[in-house]
XYZ file of C-alpha atoms in Angstrom:
530
model
C 60.739 30.749 10.956
C 58.293 28.745 13.070
C 56.377 31.928 13.869
C 55.900 32.694 10.184
C 54.620 29.200 9.440
C 52.303 29.104 12.425
C 50.650 32.388 11.459
C 49.216 30.562 8.432
C 46.623 29.158 10.851
C 44.740 32.453 10.668
C 44.277 32.144 6.888
C 41.136 30.055 7.365
C 39.389 32.473 9.743
C 40.657 35.381 7.613
C 39.047 33.878 4.505
C 35.758 33.473 6.366
C 35.953 37.074 7.561
C 36.578 38.222 3.991
C 33.465 36.393 2.802
C 31.498 37.811 5.723
C 32.521 41.379 4.909
C 32.660 41.344 1.107
C 30.731 38.224 0.104
C 29.649 37.874 -3.504
C 27.345 39.596 -5.917
C 24.763 36.809 -5.700
C 23.639 34.154 -3.257
C 25.193 31.349 -5.298
C 28.567 33.090 -5.469
C 28.502 33.915 -1.759
C 27.687 30.287 -0.958
C 30.575 29.021 -3.097
C 33.018 31.442 -1.481
C 31.774 30.480 1.989
C 32.215 26.783 1.231
C 35.757 27.319 -0.072
C 36.675 29.369 3.012
C 35.200 26.745 5.351
C 37.010 23.955 3.484
C 40.285 25.925 3.713
C 39.748 26.296 7.470
C 39.254 22.555 7.857
C 42.363 21.754 5.792
C 44.462 24.139 7.900
C 42.966 22.667 11.081
C 43.969 19.144 10.043
C 47.502 20.277 9.176
C 47.730 22.057 12.519
C 46.660 18.901 14.356
C 49.314 16.879 12.501
C 51.995 19.441 13.329
C 51.044 19.427 17.010
C 51.072 15.615 17.088
C 54.599 15.597 15.616
C 56.202 18.636 17.248
C 54.190 19.170 20.425
C 52.843 22.521 21.590
C 53.501 25.385 19.144
C 53.109 29.096 19.780
C 54.130 32.361 18.186
C 55.525 35.432 19.834
C 53.046 38.139 20.748
C 52.311 40.926 18.299
C 51.949 43.703 20.821
C 53.708 45.019 23.863
C 54.171 44.008 27.504
C 52.541 40.606 27.023
C 49.339 42.065 25.544
C 48.440 41.543 21.890
C 47.847 38.830 19.321
C 49.460 35.399 19.112
C 48.742 31.805 18.114
C 48.878 28.914 20.582
C 48.443 25.386 19.262
C 48.493 22.414 21.604
C 46.456 19.212 21.586
C 43.450 20.901 23.156
C 43.305 23.816 20.723
C 44.074 21.573 17.732
C 41.208 19.253 18.675
C 38.779 22.132 19.037
C 40.039 23.785 15.850
C 39.388 20.600 13.852
C 36.012 20.046 15.494
C 34.693 23.562 14.883
C 36.073 23.670 11.332
C 34.434 20.334 10.479
C 31.049 21.256 11.952
C 31.304 24.681 10.307
C 31.920 23.162 6.868
C 28.911 20.856 7.271
C 26.680 23.739 8.411
C 27.812 25.999 5.547
C 27.141 23.252 2.993
C 23.742 22.482 4.533
C 22.766 26.176 4.546
C 23.244 26.442 0.801
C 20.193 24.273 0.086
C 18.259 25.003 3.253
C 17.985 28.744 2.536
C 17.801 28.468 -1.233
C 15.470 31.182 -2.503
C 15.288 33.043 0.815
C 15.705 36.807 0.165
C 18.070 37.066 3.153
C 20.342 34.200 2.152
C 23.361 36.385 1.368
C 23.016 38.229 4.671
C 22.684 34.933 6.540
C 25.756 33.412 4.886
C 27.860 36.460 5.715
C 26.824 36.417 9.381
C 27.456 32.678 9.486
C 30.996 33.089 8.130
C 31.826 35.877 10.578
C 30.519 33.862 13.522
C 32.385 30.729 12.460
C 35.609 32.720 12.083
C 35.231 34.108 15.609
C 34.726 30.630 17.100
C 37.804 29.329 15.254
C 39.894 32.194 16.629
C 38.687 31.430 20.158
C 40.216 27.962 19.732
C 43.687 28.965 18.485
C 44.428 32.375 19.940
C 47.408 32.533 22.300
C 46.677 35.655 24.331
C 43.907 36.385 26.830
C 43.154 39.730 25.170
C 42.721 38.134 21.741
C 40.670 35.363 23.368
C 38.343 37.940 24.924
C 37.966 39.855 21.652
C 37.167 36.639 19.763
C 34.750 35.666 22.518
C 32.899 38.981 22.192
C 32.872 38.708 18.390
C 31.279 35.251 18.709
C 28.445 36.715 20.793
C 27.912 39.540 18.321
C 27.770 37.161 15.382
C 25.353 34.877 17.170
C 23.156 37.855 18.055
C 22.889 38.781 14.385
C 21.999 35.188 13.456
C 19.354 34.962 16.172
C 17.690 38.050 14.700
C 17.727 36.783 11.119
C 13.918 36.880 11.093
C 13.543 40.262 12.738
C 9.785 40.411 12.326
C 9.193 37.488 14.689
C 8.740 38.383 18.375
C 10.105 35.153 19.899
C 13.652 35.486 18.483
C 13.752 39.113 19.627
C 12.993 38.146 23.238
C 15.548 35.323 23.061
C 18.170 37.655 21.571
C 17.577 40.217 24.325
C 18.044 37.618 27.038
C 21.151 36.318 25.270
C 22.413 39.912 24.957
C 22.132 40.488 28.715
C 23.697 37.147 29.642
C 26.528 37.650 27.138
C 27.368 41.122 28.395
C 27.513 39.833 31.960
C 29.776 36.972 30.928
C 32.048 39.273 28.939
C 32.335 41.612 31.934
C 33.495 38.657 34.043
C 36.018 37.621 31.366
C 37.470 41.114 30.999
C 37.698 41.492 34.784
C 39.572 38.175 34.948
C 41.960 39.388 32.228
C 42.709 42.571 34.191
C 43.405 40.610 37.374
C 45.602 38.144 35.491
C 47.695 40.937 34.070
C 48.057 42.583 37.466
C 49.123 39.261 39.000
C 51.523 38.035 36.294
C 52.361 41.053 34.122
C 51.427 39.207 30.922
C 48.421 37.807 29.074
C 50.440 35.537 26.763
C 49.458 31.889 27.254
C 52.967 30.411 27.241
C 54.291 32.801 29.890
C 51.028 32.732 31.827
C 50.826 28.946 32.072
C 54.488 28.721 33.114
C 53.910 31.111 36.004
C 50.713 29.363 37.036
C 52.611 26.063 37.123
C 55.194 27.690 39.416
C 52.361 28.689 41.739
C 50.984 25.167 41.732
C 54.364 23.673 42.598
C 54.901 26.158 45.409
C 51.363 25.656 46.711
C 50.727 29.402 46.771
C 47.211 30.461 45.827
C 46.535 34.143 46.375
C 43.159 35.827 46.707
C 43.683 37.302 43.233
C 44.021 33.845 41.686
C 40.900 32.711 43.531
C 39.002 35.698 42.137
C 40.291 35.034 38.607
C 39.206 31.396 38.786
C 35.706 32.292 40.000
C 35.323 34.954 37.301
C 36.386 32.466 34.605
C 33.940 29.884 35.943
C 31.116 32.452 35.929
C 31.969 33.316 32.320
C 31.800 29.645 31.335
C 28.537 29.027 33.179
C 26.885 32.037 31.558
C 28.040 30.951 28.099
C 26.856 27.366 28.604
C 23.203 28.167 29.399
C 23.333 26.851 32.941
C 20.398 27.067 35.336
C 18.728 29.512 35.939
C 19.964 31.596 32.963
C 19.271 28.909 30.387
C 16.007 30.194 28.921
C 17.421 31.991 25.889
C 18.611 28.680 24.453
C 15.028 27.379 24.312
C 13.731 30.241 22.180
C 16.161 30.302 19.278
C 14.204 27.659 17.363
C 12.580 30.180 15.029
C 15.973 30.963 13.563
C 17.108 28.836 10.604
C 18.081 25.282 11.534
C 21.778 25.781 10.584
C 21.982 28.403 13.353
C 20.704 25.864 15.880
C 23.230 23.302 14.639
C 26.170 25.727 14.880
C 24.973 27.045 18.234
C 24.395 23.692 19.913
C 27.348 21.910 18.303
C 29.911 24.715 18.433
C 29.226 28.008 20.159
C 27.594 26.582 23.283
C 30.728 24.460 23.859
C 32.828 27.614 24.196
C 32.060 27.649 27.912
C 33.488 24.170 28.331
C 36.485 25.065 26.212
C 37.168 28.128 28.382
C 37.277 25.943 31.488
C 39.622 23.495 29.752
C 41.831 26.251 28.348
C 42.325 27.783 31.777
C 42.088 24.511 33.702
C 45.491 25.066 35.309
C 44.221 28.292 36.881
C 40.737 27.038 37.795
C 42.242 23.855 39.260
C 44.055 25.952 41.874
C 40.754 27.156 43.333
C 38.658 24.613 45.222
C 35.642 27.013 45.496
C 35.624 27.400 41.703
C 35.631 23.644 41.175
C 32.839 23.229 43.708
C 30.813 25.938 41.943
C 31.214 24.111 38.633
C 30.215 20.778 40.165
C 27.149 22.018 42.040
C 25.644 24.183 39.274
C 26.609 21.709 36.567
C 25.174 18.741 38.453
C 21.879 20.481 39.186
C 21.573 21.760 35.607
C 22.229 18.266 34.241
C 19.480 16.810 36.422
C 17.066 19.665 35.685
C 17.613 19.530 31.917
C 17.282 15.756 31.817
C 13.985 15.783 33.717
C 12.377 18.564 31.673
C 13.605 17.068 28.391
C 11.525 13.938 29.002
C 8.289 15.966 29.011
C 8.770 17.901 25.767
C 6.780 17.227 22.606
C 8.735 19.501 20.240
C 11.838 17.758 18.892
C 13.885 20.966 18.805
C 12.924 22.047 22.317
C 13.746 18.546 23.498
C 17.163 18.842 21.852
C 17.632 22.244 23.489
C 16.992 20.795 26.949
C 19.309 17.947 26.030
C 22.026 20.502 25.281
C 21.412 22.236 28.614
C 21.761 18.900 30.402
C 24.901 17.947 28.459
C 26.521 21.291 29.238
C 25.672 20.619 32.886
C 27.402 17.249 32.715
C 30.411 18.930 31.112
C 30.646 21.482 33.928
C 30.199 18.677 36.467
C 33.062 16.704 34.957
C 35.323 19.738 35.111
C 34.264 20.474 38.687
C 35.221 16.928 39.665
C 38.610 17.293 37.965
C 37.910 15.095 34.919
C 39.154 17.566 32.308
C 40.070 14.991 29.596
C 36.590 13.474 30.006
C 35.080 16.905 29.405
C 37.110 17.238 26.190
C 35.799 13.885 24.956
C 32.305 15.019 25.915
C 32.660 18.207 23.861
C 33.708 16.276 20.759
C 30.988 13.632 21.096
C 28.251 16.126 21.899
C 29.162 18.449 19.031
C 29.047 15.727 16.398
C 25.870 14.162 17.757
C 24.003 17.449 18.245
C 24.943 18.849 14.818
C 23.535 15.702 13.203
C 20.457 15.782 15.445
C 19.506 19.338 14.505
C 20.298 19.041 10.813
C 18.177 15.882 10.593
C 15.407 17.094 12.930
C 13.164 18.003 9.999
C 13.128 14.352 8.918
C 12.686 12.829 12.365
C 9.069 11.754 11.697
C 10.038 9.959 8.496
C 12.984 8.311 10.262
C 10.757 7.174 13.129
C 8.181 5.714 10.738
C 10.823 3.889 8.727
C 12.376 2.303 11.843
C 9.112 1.514 13.671
C 8.634 -1.980 14.972
C 5.765 -3.388 17.033
C 6.318 -2.840 20.746
C 5.541 -5.583 23.252
C 3.843 -2.866 25.296
C 5.103 -4.235 28.597
C 5.547 -2.152 31.704
C 8.581 -3.269 33.723
C 7.681 -4.449 37.188
C 9.121 -2.177 39.901
C 11.171 -5.010 41.428
C 12.658 -5.986 38.091
C 13.379 -2.338 37.342
C 15.244 -1.996 40.641
C 17.133 -5.204 39.859
C 18.127 -3.827 36.453
C 19.313 -0.523 37.968
C 21.344 -2.306 40.624
C 22.846 -4.653 38.054
C 23.901 -1.826 35.746
C 25.505 0.123 38.594
C 27.380 -2.969 39.743
C 28.667 -3.560 36.200
C 29.703 0.085 35.942
C 31.537 -0.049 39.252
C 33.310 -3.317 38.362
C 34.434 -2.193 34.910
C 35.366 1.256 36.198
C 37.452 -0.292 38.953
C 39.245 -2.448 36.361
C 40.111 0.661 34.331
C 41.189 2.622 37.411
C 38.106 4.868 37.264
C 36.193 3.998 40.395
C 34.045 6.438 42.344
C 37.015 7.384 44.544
C 39.772 7.290 41.907
C 38.093 9.260 39.101
C 34.696 10.534 40.282
C 34.145 12.762 37.229
C 34.636 9.842 34.858
C 32.612 7.429 36.969
C 29.572 9.640 37.454
C 28.951 10.204 33.748
C 29.672 6.555 33.002
C 27.028 5.534 35.537
C 24.500 7.960 34.033
C 25.303 6.690 30.547
C 24.788 3.107 31.647
C 21.459 3.979 33.262
C 20.279 4.796 29.754
C 20.260 1.037 29.114
C 17.876 0.331 31.975
C 14.620 0.139 30.030
C 16.189 -2.131 27.404
C 17.391 -4.419 30.176
C 14.144 -4.278 32.177
C 11.987 -5.010 29.125
C 14.251 -7.897 28.196
C 13.898 -9.367 31.666
C 10.116 -8.948 31.569
C 9.821 -10.579 28.159
C 12.004 -13.664 28.793
C 13.010 -13.807 32.441
C 15.632 -16.557 32.276
C 19.330 -16.784 33.065
C 20.414 -16.665 29.419
C 18.562 -13.421 28.673
C 19.713 -11.777 31.894
C 23.306 -12.818 31.284
C 23.278 -11.654 27.682
C 21.856 -8.255 28.586
C 24.319 -7.734 31.436
C 27.136 -8.766 29.083
C 25.960 -6.112 26.638
C 26.006 -3.552 29.463
C 29.538 -4.686 30.275
C 30.639 -4.139 26.669
C 29.182 -0.620 26.688
C 31.018 0.099 29.945
C 34.295 -1.217 28.537
C 33.945 0.976 25.444
C 33.131 4.036 27.580
C 36.029 3.659 30.005
C 38.352 2.734 27.140
C 37.424 5.973 25.368
C 38.234 7.859 28.569
C 41.749 6.422 28.527
C 42.016 7.458 24.885
C 40.865 10.981 25.788
C 43.603 11.285 28.404
C 46.168 10.145 25.848
C 44.788 12.597 23.271
C 44.897 15.529 25.680
C 48.457 14.743 26.763
C 49.982 17.533 28.809
C 47.576 20.157 27.442
C 45.142 19.338 30.273
C 45.617 18.386 33.918
C 45.305 14.691 34.628
C 42.045 13.404 36.056
C 42.186 13.685 39.832
C 40.882 11.476 42.620
C 38.102 12.517 44.984
C 39.245 15.358 47.222
C 37.473 14.110 50.325
C 34.351 12.419 51.731
C 32.165 15.417 50.875
C 32.977 15.114 47.168
C 32.440 11.354 47.313
C 29.031 11.911 48.877
C 28.126 14.543 46.264
C 29.136 12.265 43.394
C 27.202 9.338 44.850
C 24.170 11.603 45.304
C 24.268 12.578 41.613
C 24.358 8.916 40.569
C 21.529 8.003 42.947
C 19.455 10.963 41.730
C 19.682 9.753 38.135
C 18.957 6.184 39.257
C 15.804 7.470 40.970
C 14.883 9.430 37.849
C 15.290 6.276 35.774
C 13.064 4.336 38.176
C 10.375 7.035 38.135
C 10.498 7.180 34.346
C 9.706 3.489 34.280
C 6.754 3.979 36.612
C 5.230 6.927 34.751
C 2.971 4.793 32.486
C 1.369 3.304 35.594
C 0.519 6.704 37.089
C 0.057 8.842 33.966
C -3.712 9.158 34.438
C -3.626 10.267 38.067
C -4.345 13.962 38.796
C -1.194 14.307 40.908
C 1.052 13.102 38.109
C -0.706 15.297 35.555
C -0.102 18.340 37.768
C 3.580 17.454 38.187
C 3.863 16.842 34.449
C 2.427 20.290 33.679
C 4.900 22.029 36.007
C 7.898 20.070 34.751
C 7.013 20.460 31.068
C 7.075 24.228 31.610
C 10.540 24.054 33.109
C 9.198 24.989 36.552
C 8.361 28.365 34.961
C 11.912 29.678 35.346
C 12.031 30.829 31.735
C 8.539 32.334 31.992
C 9.697 34.524 34.861
C 12.762 35.563 32.864
C 10.577 36.520 29.883
C 8.322 38.640 32.057
C 11.295 40.487 33.511
C 12.768 41.141 30.068
C 9.452 42.360 28.647
C 8.898 44.566 31.693
C 12.278 46.284 31.651
C 12.957 46.110 27.892
C 9.453 46.498 26.416
C 10.061 48.664 23.373
C 11.043 47.005 20.139
C 14.467 48.334 19.121
C 15.057 49.665 15.663
C 16.158 47.138 13.071
C 19.494 48.826 12.562
C 20.162 48.748 16.272
C 19.201 45.086 16.576
C 21.492 44.089 13.766
C 24.485 45.905 15.224
C 24.400 44.475 18.735
């Protein structure tokens, strides 16, 4: 009986697929059908979340044979992602109705959007590795079609080609991992798979096959999440309609993080996989944050922001802070969807909220004092919540970076009225922000429950040193950002600025390689079917 009820989860994605395939006779009818299907998906997602909260993890039997086939798996992780994607999808579908009004390709766009949204929803709730892989591939295909909505423009074509190559490589890694999993456990069903992985964890047995599976899954996630150096395609999708950017940055790009969380029990058995996540994620976060500060286009700036946030997410997972990564996914999705959908009005918003600036430049000593004070507050509050550098490095490192975002507010306040009252008030504000952040982390652990491994302590002095280095690197970046106005006119800084604003030319090299080895423009029919 439970199986029959749980299969109703697929009604939402099925309705979106029906709209994507059949649609309506006109743009207005297609838009109405798409909105109804998206609203149905959200309603089912909310009911699923309520059922999971009441009854715990729910899963159906597999429609297939020998542990391979289709099934539904609903725990707190999948229910959270299901609700998040369904909500963002409904907003994007509603926004698209007016945004593309009068565009001759509106019906085609809405159909592709529905198919892509359905695929992402199925990624969240499927209960079998085979079905997960098929949904994963369908997501890439749908995104490819959306990226090529304006097929006459050269920039989206280059971006779509790079995304095509990266996606195929990631899918090859995922399928290879699925084959190895089946050979190791004889099943691809989540419930049976996770039970056998838990037995391995208890026994302390980690075979070479499991190590290979974990590394392949990590590579799949890194490729999906636009990590350095294969991040360039994400920067060149801005000529697609804005709803595509919102769905991509708020939903699809998070699939890499979700994959790591979904298979966290397996990846957590492999120390090399966790180290790979931490190193690449940490470097990407730093790289994206630095380049973002030099951009003049709001959408490109948001794209680099997404690259950096995905890096932070991978870093958190690599340091064993899986519940923190889940909270990060939710927060980033909601923020980035709003940021892209409102990006067209950013100039009006900036003008409406403009206030005269004191124009001060924080003194280097006061800036250092502000940085030190914020880090001390972060350490003290984190220690109170049991999230110190040693106890929960993944939680601490992002908390420290978040708090460093307050530095210029604090430094300017000190410069304007350098007295004990102002300093105390600003540090108290920093303390409140830290309390809210670490409190949300406790809430994230409670939300995740047993669907994710608990946040782990540092695994040794090397990890402690790496985490401290990440924090110090962002502290140095914050200090240099404060000193930029003093050196902006010097030739050396202008040269550095030019190199950084071009992303150290990594994407330029990638474009040249793609245009060299894939120079001919493919036929329109071929592009649309990739």
